[in-house]
mmCIF file of C-alpha atoms in Angstrom:
data_model
loop_
_atom_site.group_PDB
_atom_site.id
_atom_site.type_symbol
_atom_site.label_atom_id
_atom_site.label_comp_id
_atom_site.label_asym_id
_atom_site.label_seq_id
_atom_site.Cartn_x
_atom_site.Cartn_y
_atom_site.Cartn_z
ATOM 1 C CA UNK A 64 149.362 138.207 31.512
ATOM 2 C CA UNK A 65 145.915 136.690 30.125
ATOM 3 C CA UNK A 66 142.918 139.174 30.556
ATOM 4 C CA UNK A 67 139.067 139.070 29.743
ATOM 5 C CA UNK A 68 137.251 142.223 29.110
ATOM 6 C CA UNK A 69 133.410 142.150 29.333
ATOM 7 C CA UNK A 70 131.889 144.874 26.825
ATOM 8 C CA UNK A 71 128.409 144.815 28.568
ATOM 9 C CA UNK A 72 126.932 147.428 26.601
ATOM 10 C CA UNK A 73 123.467 145.579 26.757
ATOM 11 C CA UNK A 74 124.203 144.745 30.720
ATOM 12 C CA UNK A 75 124.575 141.287 32.091
ATOM 13 C CA UNK A 76 122.933 138.351 33.050
ATOM 14 C CA UNK A 77 123.784 134.949 34.056
ATOM 15 C CA UNK A 78 123.040 133.216 30.727
ATOM 16 C CA UNK A 79 124.528 135.767 28.831
ATOM 17 C CA UNK A 80 127.760 135.080 30.668
ATOM 18 C CA UNK A 81 127.464 131.526 29.953
ATOM 19 C CA UNK A 82 126.496 132.056 26.205
ATOM 20 C CA UNK A 83 129.713 134.284 25.897
ATOM 21 C CA UNK A 84 131.848 131.775 27.774
ATOM 22 C CA UNK A 85 130.964 129.095 25.380
ATOM 23 C CA UNK A 86 131.138 131.311 22.188
ATOM 24 C CA UNK A 87 134.657 131.880 23.538
ATOM 25 C CA UNK A 88 135.269 128.154 23.502
ATOM 26 C CA UNK A 89 134.729 126.851 26.852
ATOM 27 C CA UNK A 90 133.489 123.370 26.597
ATOM 28 C CA UNK A 91 129.714 122.946 27.332
ATOM 29 C CA UNK A 92 129.954 119.476 28.329
ATOM 30 C CA UNK A 93 132.270 120.264 31.265
ATOM 31 C CA UNK A 94 129.884 122.980 32.626
ATOM 32 C CA UNK A 95 127.160 120.136 32.332
ATOM 33 C CA UNK A 96 129.160 117.948 34.139
ATOM 34 C CA UNK A 97 129.924 120.360 37.328
ATOM 35 C CA UNK A 98 126.302 121.093 37.164
ATOM 36 C CA UNK A 99 125.156 117.523 37.118
ATOM 37 C CA UNK A 100 127.069 117.158 40.208
ATOM 38 C CA UNK A 101 124.980 119.373 42.529
ATOM 39 C CA UNK A 102 121.953 116.860 41.847
ATOM 40 C CA UNK A 103 119.579 119.682 40.518
ATOM 41 C CA UNK A 104 116.453 117.954 39.246
ATOM 42 C CA UNK A 105 116.769 117.371 35.322
ATOM 43 C CA UNK A 106 118.772 120.304 34.514
ATOM 44 C CA UNK A 107 120.444 120.840 31.237
ATOM 45 C CA UNK A 108 122.168 123.759 29.152
ATOM 46 C CA UNK A 109 120.965 124.028 25.916
ATOM 47 C CA UNK A 110 123.161 126.071 23.388
ATOM 48 C CA UNK A 111 121.684 127.620 19.998
ATOM 49 C CA UNK A 112 123.147 129.952 17.755
ATOM 50 C CA UNK A 113 120.903 133.189 17.276
ATOM 51 C CA UNK A 114 121.085 136.702 15.820
ATOM 52 C CA UNK A 115 120.246 139.612 17.752
ATOM 53 C CA UNK A 116 119.795 142.639 15.423
ATOM 54 C CA UNK A 117 122.177 141.157 12.880
ATOM 55 C CA UNK A 118 124.939 139.840 14.973
ATOM 56 C CA UNK A 119 125.564 135.928 15.726
ATOM 57 C CA UNK A 120 125.485 135.194 19.371
ATOM 58 C CA UNK A 121 125.616 132.094 21.727
ATOM 59 C CA UNK A 122 122.205 131.582 23.057
ATOM 60 C CA UNK A 123 122.053 129.626 26.586
ATOM 61 C CA UNK A 124 118.709 128.158 27.849
ATOM 62 C CA UNK A 125 118.513 125.968 31.202
ATOM 63 C CA UNK A 126 116.037 123.438 30.838
ATOM 64 C CA UNK A 127 114.945 122.051 34.133
ATOM 65 C CA UNK A 128 111.674 120.344 35.823
ATOM 66 C CA UNK A 129 109.375 122.991 37.409
ATOM 67 C CA UNK A 130 110.310 123.438 41.314
ATOM 68 C CA UNK A 131 108.818 125.844 43.958
ATOM 69 C CA UNK A 132 111.976 125.355 46.285
ATOM 70 C CA UNK A 133 113.201 128.889 48.110
ATOM 71 C CA UNK A 134 117.052 128.239 49.128
ATOM 72 C CA UNK A 135 118.918 129.555 52.100
ATOM 73 C CA UNK A 136 122.585 130.043 51.547
ATOM 74 C CA UNK A 137 123.776 127.064 53.665
ATOM 75 C CA UNK A 138 121.430 124.617 51.236
ATOM 76 C CA UNK A 139 123.477 126.041 48.004
ATOM 77 C CA UNK A 140 126.861 125.788 49.743
ATOM 78 C CA UNK A 141 125.979 122.600 50.912
ATOM 79 C CA UNK A 142 125.039 121.998 46.987
ATOM 80 C CA UNK A 143 128.375 122.890 46.022
ATOM 81 C CA UNK A 144 130.138 121.279 48.621
ATOM 82 C CA UNK A 145 129.057 117.804 47.626
ATOM 83 C CA UNK A 146 129.714 118.584 43.823
ATOM 84 C CA UNK A 147 132.701 117.456 41.744
ATOM 85 C CA UNK A 148 133.617 121.309 40.946
ATOM 86 C CA UNK A 149 137.745 121.803 41.572
ATOM 87 C CA UNK A 150 138.463 123.546 44.972
ATOM 88 C CA UNK A 151 138.953 126.730 42.930
ATOM 89 C CA UNK A 152 135.635 126.552 41.234
ATOM 90 C CA UNK A 153 133.765 125.803 44.694
ATOM 91 C CA UNK A 154 135.558 129.063 46.176
ATOM 92 C CA UNK A 155 134.587 131.311 42.975
ATOM 93 C CA UNK A 156 131.036 130.012 43.184
ATOM 94 C CA UNK A 157 130.840 130.470 47.027
ATOM 95 C CA UNK A 158 132.013 133.939 46.784
ATOM 96 C CA UNK A 159 129.377 134.736 44.072
ATOM 97 C CA UNK A 160 126.580 133.313 46.144
ATOM 98 C CA UNK A 161 128.116 135.199 49.516
ATOM 99 C CA UNK A 162 127.830 138.716 47.714
ATOM 100 C CA UNK A 163 124.349 137.966 46.678
ATOM 101 C CA UNK A 164 123.268 136.889 50.191
ATOM 102 C CA UNK A 165 125.130 139.858 51.648
ATOM 103 C CA UNK A 166 123.102 142.023 49.072
ATOM 104 C CA UNK A 167 119.714 140.289 49.742
ATOM 105 C CA UNK A 168 120.451 140.383 53.680
ATOM 106 C CA UNK A 169 121.214 144.071 53.452
ATOM 107 C CA UNK A 170 117.897 145.079 51.280
ATOM 108 C CA UNK A 171 115.482 143.181 53.416
ATOM 109 C CA UNK A 172 117.405 144.124 56.578
ATOM 110 C CA UNK A 173 117.928 140.280 57.372
ATOM 111 C CA UNK A 174 121.252 138.365 57.998
ATOM 112 C CA UNK A 175 122.627 136.288 55.355
ATOM 113 C CA UNK A 176 121.981 133.075 57.229
ATOM 114 C CA UNK A 177 118.309 133.760 57.258
ATOM 115 C CA UNK A 178 117.712 135.500 53.685
ATOM 116 C CA UNK A 179 115.935 133.372 51.202
ATOM 117 C CA UNK A 180 117.071 133.316 47.769
ATOM 118 C CA UNK A 181 114.062 133.567 45.657
ATOM 119 C CA UNK A 182 114.972 134.156 41.684
ATOM 120 C CA UNK A 183 118.624 133.471 42.269
ATOM 121 C CA UNK A 184 117.970 130.430 44.533
ATOM 122 C CA UNK A 185 115.722 128.851 41.522
ATOM 123 C CA UNK A 186 117.461 125.987 39.494
ATOM 124 C CA UNK A 187 118.339 128.240 36.517
ATOM 125 C CA UNK A 188 120.108 130.654 38.530
ATOM 126 C CA UNK A 189 122.107 128.305 40.409
ATOM 127 C CA UNK A 190 122.999 126.753 37.151
ATOM 128 C CA UNK A 191 124.173 129.940 35.642
ATOM 129 C CA UNK A 192 126.245 130.743 38.536
ATOM 130 C CA UNK A 193 128.019 127.298 38.996
ATOM 131 C CA UNK A 194 128.429 127.491 34.963
ATOM 132 C CA UNK A 195 130.129 130.986 35.290
ATOM 133 C CA UNK A 196 132.284 129.605 37.842
ATOM 134 C CA UNK A 197 133.398 126.486 36.228
ATOM 135 C CA UNK A 198 133.685 128.593 32.649
ATOM 136 C CA UNK A 199 135.932 131.296 34.174
ATOM 137 C CA UNK A 200 138.093 128.693 35.954
ATOM 138 C CA UNK A 201 138.352 126.835 32.206
ATOM 139 C CA UNK A 202 138.960 130.255 30.577
ATOM 140 C CA UNK A 203 142.304 130.676 32.593
ATOM 141 C CA UNK A 204 142.533 134.319 32.811
ATOM 142 C CA UNK A 205 144.589 136.265 35.323
ATOM 143 C CA UNK A 206 142.678 139.252 35.337
ATOM 144 C CA UNK A 207 138.777 140.892 34.500
ATOM 145 C CA UNK A 208 137.940 144.017 33.457
ATOM 146 C CA UNK A 209 134.392 144.957 32.624
ATOM 147 C CA UNK A 210 132.913 148.100 30.874
ATOM 148 C CA UNK A 211 130.545 150.576 32.777
ATOM 149 C CA UNK A 212 127.280 148.757 33.230
ATOM 150 C CA UNK A 213 123.808 150.048 31.946
ATOM 151 C CA UNK A 214 120.780 148.708 34.247
ATOM 152 C CA UNK A 215 117.628 149.373 31.992
ATOM 153 C CA UNK A 216 114.845 151.181 33.392
ATOM 154 C CA UNK A 217 110.972 150.841 34.125
ATOM 155 C CA UNK A 218 109.541 148.172 36.398
ATOM 156 C CA UNK A 219 110.070 144.533 37.120
ATOM 157 C CA UNK A 220 107.867 142.106 38.888
ATOM 158 C CA UNK A 221 109.612 139.974 41.722
ATOM 159 C CA UNK A 222 108.954 137.525 44.489
ATOM 160 C CA UNK A 223 108.286 140.641 46.448
ATOM 161 C CA UNK A 224 105.901 142.688 44.139
ATOM 162 C CA UNK A 225 106.710 145.404 41.408
ATOM 163 C CA UNK A 226 109.794 147.064 41.808
ATOM 164 C CA UNK A 227 111.986 149.790 40.160
ATOM 165 C CA UNK A 228 114.904 148.740 37.604
ATOM 166 C CA UNK A 229 117.380 148.216 38.717
ATOM 167 C CA UNK A 230 116.005 145.617 41.301
ATOM 168 C CA UNK A 231 116.984 146.254 45.063
ATOM 169 C CA UNK A 232 119.489 143.453 45.008
ATOM 170 C CA UNK A 233 121.162 144.334 41.921
ATOM 171 C CA UNK A 234 121.308 148.227 42.835
ATOM 172 C CA UNK A 235 123.232 147.014 46.025
ATOM 173 C CA UNK A 236 125.487 144.630 43.965
ATOM 174 C CA UNK A 237 126.442 147.807 41.669
ATOM 175 C CA UNK A 238 127.642 150.047 44.817
ATOM 176 C CA UNK A 239 130.715 151.739 43.864
ATOM 177 C CA UNK A 240 130.439 150.413 40.306
ATOM 178 C CA UNK A 241 130.175 152.863 37.058
ATOM 179 C CA UNK A 242 126.807 152.684 35.462
ATOM 180 C CA UNK A 243 126.721 153.576 31.785
ATOM 181 C CA UNK A 244 124.514 156.299 30.405
ATOM 182 C CA UNK A 245 122.096 153.996 28.433
ATOM 183 C CA UNK A 246 118.385 153.363 29.611
ATOM 184 C CA UNK A 247 116.462 151.460 27.471
ATOM 185 C CA UNK A 248 113.223 150.192 28.737
ATOM 186 C CA UNK A 249 113.363 146.955 30.596
ATOM 187 C CA UNK A 250 115.949 145.007 32.660
ATOM 188 C CA UNK A 251 119.513 144.970 31.184
ATOM 189 C CA UNK A 252 121.389 143.649 34.223
ATOM 190 C CA UNK A 253 119.951 140.798 36.819
ATOM 191 C CA UNK A 254 121.177 140.277 40.435
ATOM 192 C CA UNK A 255 122.644 137.197 39.086
ATOM 193 C CA UNK A 256 124.964 139.197 36.492
ATOM 194 C CA UNK A 257 125.546 141.572 39.276
ATOM 195 C CA UNK A 258 126.993 139.127 41.430
ATOM 196 C CA UNK A 259 129.332 137.580 38.925
ATOM 197 C CA UNK A 260 130.798 140.421 37.427
ATOM 198 C CA UNK A 261 131.268 142.263 40.496
ATOM 199 C CA UNK A 262 132.789 139.080 41.935
ATOM 200 C CA UNK A 263 134.997 138.668 38.886
ATOM 201 C CA UNK A 264 136.260 142.177 37.985
ATOM 202 C CA UNK A 265 138.823 143.867 39.273
ATOM 203 C CA UNK A 266 138.218 147.067 38.030
ATOM 204 C CA UNK A 267 135.556 148.825 35.479
ATOM 205 C CA UNK A 268 136.628 151.046 32.738
ATOM 206 C CA UNK A 269 137.705 150.998 28.993
ATOM 207 C CA UNK A 270 139.095 147.929 27.359
ATOM 208 C CA UNK A 271 142.849 147.686 28.560
ATOM 209 C CA UNK A 272 145.706 147.268 25.906
ATOM 210 C CA UNK A 273 145.917 143.833 24.768
ATOM 211 C CA UNK A 274 146.618 141.369 21.899
ATOM 212 C CA UNK A 275 143.003 139.809 21.211
ATOM 213 C CA UNK A 276 143.142 136.030 21.106
ATOM 214 C CA UNK A 277 139.326 135.251 20.859
ATOM 215 C CA UNK A 278 135.818 136.735 21.075
ATOM 216 C CA UNK A 279 132.585 135.340 22.672
ATOM 217 C CA UNK A 280 129.374 136.749 22.297
ATOM 218 C CA UNK A 281 126.454 135.749 24.657
ATOM 219 C CA UNK A 282 122.929 136.688 23.844
ATOM 220 C CA UNK A 283 120.278 137.572 26.446
ATOM 221 C CA UNK A 284 116.767 136.147 26.249
ATOM 222 C CA UNK A 285 114.943 139.754 25.376
ATOM 223 C CA UNK A 286 114.771 141.630 21.939
ATOM 224 C CA UNK A 287 115.348 145.460 22.211
ATOM 225 C CA UNK A 288 116.185 148.025 19.361
ATOM 226 C CA UNK A 289 119.684 146.973 20.109
ATOM 227 C CA UNK A 290 121.958 144.111 19.904
ATOM 228 C CA UNK A 291 121.470 142.438 23.326
ATOM 229 C CA UNK A 292 124.631 140.698 23.802
ATOM 230 C CA UNK A 293 127.313 140.586 26.031
ATOM 231 C CA UNK A 294 131.057 140.565 24.325
ATOM 232 C CA UNK A 295 133.963 138.458 25.955
ATOM 233 C CA UNK A 296 137.300 139.433 24.637
ATOM 234 C CA UNK A 297 140.204 137.475 25.793
ATOM 235 C CA UNK A 298 143.957 138.529 25.112
ATOM 236 C CA UNK A 299 147.292 138.872 25.925
ATOM 237 C CA UNK A 300 148.717 141.872 28.006
ATOM 238 C CA UNK A 301 152.152 142.720 29.828
ATOM 239 C CA UNK A 302 151.259 145.582 31.544
ATOM 240 C CA UNK A 303 151.600 143.686 35.019
ATOM 241 C CA UNK A 304 154.567 142.037 36.395
ATOM 242 C CA UNK A 305 154.291 137.943 36.343
ATOM 243 C CA UNK A 306 153.864 135.874 39.416
ATOM 244 C CA UNK A 307 151.714 138.309 41.402
ATOM 245 C CA UNK A 308 148.604 136.976 42.868
ATOM 246 C CA UNK A 309 145.482 138.762 42.753
ATOM 247 C CA UNK A 310 142.603 139.178 45.084
ATOM 248 C CA UNK A 311 139.936 141.495 45.989
ATOM 249 C CA UNK A 312 139.352 143.116 49.100
ATOM 250 C CA UNK A 313 137.185 145.892 50.794
ATOM 251 C CA UNK A 314 138.663 149.204 51.842
ATOM 252 C CA UNK A 315 136.775 151.089 54.835
ATOM 253 C CA UNK A 316 137.794 154.647 55.259
ATOM 254 C CA UNK A 317 136.646 157.364 57.557
ATOM 255 C CA UNK A 318 137.689 161.037 58.659
ATOM 256 C CA UNK A 319 138.083 161.499 62.658
ATOM 257 C CA UNK A 320 138.255 164.759 64.143
ATOM 258 C CA UNK A 321 136.206 164.538 67.429
ATOM 259 C CA UNK A 322 137.042 161.187 68.543
ATOM 260 C CA UNK A 323 139.530 161.030 71.665
ATOM 261 C CA UNK A 324 142.526 159.365 70.729
ATOM 262 C CA UNK A 325 142.511 156.348 73.049
ATOM 263 C CA UNK A 326 139.371 155.331 71.582
ATOM 264 C CA UNK A 327 140.368 155.470 68.146
ATOM 265 C CA UNK A 328 143.444 153.346 69.440
ATOM 266 C CA UNK A 329 140.793 150.820 71.097
ATOM 267 C CA UNK A 330 139.016 150.684 67.830
ATOM 268 C CA UNK A 331 141.854 149.866 65.747
ATOM 269 C CA UNK A 332 142.790 147.078 68.364
ATOM 270 C CA UNK A 333 139.388 145.762 67.851
ATOM 271 C CA UNK A 334 139.576 145.793 64.299
ATOM 272 C CA UNK A 335 142.760 143.858 64.192
ATOM 273 C CA UNK A 336 141.179 141.167 66.395
ATOM 274 C CA UNK A 337 137.993 140.898 64.326
ATOM 275 C CA UNK A 338 140.251 140.065 61.197
ATOM 276 C CA UNK A 339 141.234 143.185 59.406
ATOM 277 C CA UNK A 340 144.273 142.861 57.101
ATOM 278 C CA UNK A 341 145.368 146.274 58.032
ATOM 279 C CA UNK A 342 144.636 149.109 60.102
ATOM 280 C CA UNK A 343 146.485 152.450 59.476
ATOM 281 C CA UNK A 344 146.139 155.936 61.328
ATOM 282 C CA UNK A 345 147.284 158.809 59.157
ATOM 283 C CA UNK A 346 147.164 162.329 60.506
ATOM 284 C CA UNK A 347 145.328 164.946 58.414
ATOM 285 C CA UNK A 348 144.095 168.556 58.588
ATOM 286 C CA UNK A 349 140.245 169.019 58.253
ATOM 287 C CA UNK A 350 137.925 171.979 58.228
ATOM 288 C CA UNK A 351 138.616 174.853 59.970
ATOM 289 C CA UNK A 352 142.086 174.139 61.062
ATOM 290 C CA UNK A 353 140.949 171.030 63.042
ATOM 291 C CA UNK A 354 143.504 168.055 63.147
ATOM 292 C CA UNK A 355 142.146 164.945 62.171
ATOM 293 C CA UNK A 356 142.712 161.486 61.695
ATOM 294 C CA UNK A 357 142.397 159.270 58.774
ATOM 295 C CA UNK A 358 141.329 155.589 59.637
ATOM 296 C CA UNK A 359 141.772 152.978 56.653
ATOM 297 C CA UNK A 360 140.872 149.249 57.218
ATOM 298 C CA UNK A 361 141.962 146.617 54.614
ATOM 299 C CA UNK A 362 139.732 143.531 55.212
ATOM 300 C CA UNK A 363 138.305 140.624 53.344
ATOM 301 C CA UNK A 364 134.860 140.679 51.565
ATOM 302 C CA UNK A 365 133.065 138.762 53.964
ATOM 303 C CA UNK A 366 134.278 140.617 57.089
ATOM 304 C CA UNK A 367 133.479 144.039 55.651
ATOM 305 C CA UNK A 368 130.112 144.323 57.619
ATOM 306 C CA UNK A 369 131.529 143.281 60.823
ATOM 307 C CA UNK A 370 134.555 145.629 60.544
ATOM 308 C CA UNK A 371 132.300 148.677 59.480
ATOM 309 C CA UNK A 372 130.197 147.705 62.471
ATOM 310 C CA UNK A 373 133.187 148.309 64.862
ATOM 311 C CA UNK A 374 134.203 151.743 63.543
ATOM 312 C CA UNK A 375 130.247 152.982 63.659
ATOM 313 C CA UNK A 376 130.360 151.578 67.333
ATOM 314 C CA UNK A 377 133.885 152.508 68.822
ATOM 315 C CA UNK A 378 134.000 156.117 67.143
ATOM 316 C CA UNK A 379 132.195 159.111 66.421
ATOM 317 C CA UNK A 380 132.019 159.007 62.760
ATOM 318 C CA UNK A 381 128.508 159.337 61.064
ATOM 319 C CA UNK A 382 129.655 157.748 57.779
ATOM 320 C CA UNK A 383 132.629 155.884 55.666
ATOM 321 C CA UNK A 384 133.885 155.379 52.263
ATOM 322 C CA UNK A 385 133.591 151.799 51.202
ATOM 323 C CA UNK A 386 135.336 150.407 48.014
ATOM 324 C CA UNK A 387 135.988 147.014 46.682
ATOM 325 C CA UNK A 388 139.587 147.010 45.451
ATOM 326 C CA UNK A 389 142.092 144.331 43.455
ATOM 327 C CA UNK A 390 145.203 143.734 45.440
ATOM 328 C CA UNK A 391 148.367 142.079 44.409
ATOM 329 C CA UNK A 392 150.522 140.578 46.734
ATOM 330 C CA UNK A 393 153.895 138.593 46.138
ATOM 331 C CA UNK A 394 153.741 134.322 46.660
ATOM 332 C CA UNK A 395 154.877 133.761 50.223
ATOM 333 C CA UNK A 396 155.737 131.205 52.686
ATOM 334 C CA UNK A 397 156.653 131.052 56.047
ATOM 335 C CA UNK A 398 160.157 129.233 57.219
ATOM 336 C CA UNK A 399 162.209 128.605 60.151
ATOM 337 C CA UNK A 400 165.890 129.205 60.550
ATOM 338 C CA UNK A 401 168.402 127.860 62.622
ATOM 339 C CA UNK A 402 170.590 130.680 64.443
ATOM 340 C CA UNK A 403 173.025 130.347 67.408
ATOM 341 C CA UNK A 404 170.044 132.386 69.187
ATOM 342 C CA UNK A 405 167.572 129.338 68.898
ATOM 343 C CA UNK A 406 165.224 128.729 65.914
ATOM 344 C CA UNK A 407 163.745 132.093 64.268
ATOM 345 C CA UNK A 408 160.673 132.410 61.952
ATOM 346 C CA UNK A 409 160.232 134.539 59.150
ATOM 347 C CA UNK A 410 158.393 135.045 55.740
ATOM 348 C CA UNK A 411 160.073 134.440 52.366
ATOM 349 C CA UNK A 412 158.569 136.548 49.589
ATOM 350 C CA UNK A 413 158.620 135.595 45.729
ATOM 351 C CA UNK A 414 159.592 138.676 43.648
ATOM 352 C CA UNK A 415 158.244 138.881 39.722
ATOM 353 C CA UNK A 416 161.880 138.146 38.788
ATOM 354 C CA UNK A 417 161.756 134.843 40.756
ATOM 355 C CA UNK A 418 164.480 136.070 43.468
ATOM 356 C CA UNK A 419 163.379 135.577 47.115
ATOM 357 C CA UNK A 420 163.144 138.249 49.824
ATOM 358 C CA UNK A 421 163.293 137.224 53.580
ATOM 359 C CA UNK A 422 161.879 139.170 56.315
ATOM 360 C CA UNK A 423 162.530 137.640 60.152
ATOM 361 C CA UNK A 424 158.912 137.770 62.220
ATOM 362 C CA UNK A 425 158.851 140.262 64.774
ATOM 363 C CA UNK A 426 157.489 138.323 67.697
ATOM 364 C CA UNK A 427 159.935 135.381 67.395
ATOM 365 C CA UNK A 428 163.073 137.834 67.400
ATOM 366 C CA UNK A 429 161.665 139.755 69.864
ATOM 367 C CA UNK A 430 161.204 136.691 72.278
ATOM 368 C CA UNK A 431 164.931 135.404 71.362
ATOM 369 C CA UNK A 432 166.263 139.132 72.199
ATOM 370 C CA UNK A 433 164.601 139.168 75.640
ATOM 371 C CA UNK A 434 165.521 135.512 76.118
ATOM 372 C CA UNK A 435 169.358 136.164 75.448
ATOM 373 C CA UNK A 436 169.749 139.894 76.036
ATOM 374 C CA UNK A 437 170.673 140.364 72.675
ATOM 375 C CA UNK A 438 169.999 143.721 70.649
ATOM 376 C CA UNK A 439 166.758 143.075 68.403
ATOM 377 C CA UNK A 440 168.470 144.638 65.499
ATOM 378 C CA UNK A 441 171.314 141.640 66.087
ATOM 379 C CA UNK A 442 168.612 139.078 66.308
ATOM 380 C CA UNK A 443 167.317 140.249 62.873
ATOM 381 C CA UNK A 444 170.768 139.957 61.430
ATOM 382 C CA UNK A 445 171.199 136.603 62.872
ATOM 383 C CA UNK A 446 167.970 135.339 61.094
ATOM 384 C CA UNK A 447 168.855 137.319 57.916
ATOM 385 C CA UNK A 448 172.344 135.910 57.642
ATOM 386 C CA UNK A 449 170.660 132.404 58.527
ATOM 387 C CA UNK A 450 168.482 132.504 55.699
ATOM 388 C CA UNK A 451 171.040 133.623 53.415
ATOM 389 C CA UNK A 452 173.318 130.567 54.273
ATOM 390 C CA UNK A 453 170.430 127.983 53.374
#
């Protein structure tokens, strides 16, 4: 497995990410071509070699014409859709901007449709995010791990006035992410950097075991008493089976001991209908020996707020746990098989060793069993036998 480790000892920003990618060998011309297709006014990436406290690194500056536009998410999404980026690059860029919109909306008590992008809607921030999406795709890694992230201390001036570091959106984006105990004066991690890393990284912690292939260093614009660089380490590891697909989902979890059972069941039904990937109810024992139920919901990132609202509305919980986790899934496809009981549907999963596993679809088999008067187990067996013959 090809893996990337982000050593964010001095935090992370959009330009530091671009610098590290280019320093690691990503073609800056490819990044420029993708950014050009957005139709931004005279936007150019300029790379220079600099030294930060004695360490060489690549610094990226986004040169562009002055502008005063404040964009909404749909403006940026339209730019991405019209661009020449690949589908994978468009999705990654869209995911990063969606995370930013969700954070900004929560901070300002608005919605992702209405929230204004201020600093992150400027040309240089758009170029940073689009360039990062293109660069990570071209880097071709299967897994991204990041070190604990320092944010810095003090105050910064943003569109809404003077605020403490980390900026509100940065803090929201880093919720659940381990922060490093390193607090120099100044902003080390920006909202753009936080959105990029929390979209890319599946976990945060020490560098995994790997055989290093290349190292890229991206320089920040500011100078500190330490080297203001982001180090990108790319290598190969064999600690996970091949063939697995990875994505990131949100897990919502709460313990209930005073919600009637029928209300919990109704809540579970509402969660399924709203797009949950999985809903599980686990019997548990709570304080003072009271029996309870642990409700666990898995969902896509863009549905987390909606499903969280359902849990609060339909149960008596006063709080829930929310975390972003990596999910590894087997590649799968849906098939139909011919049996004496008719055409039955099923799912075929491809295991890491290349073999396939067939699972009949319950609803298809149930209908066949009811129509023919056959035992459900026999319908399952007929479907599996038909697949085995193909």
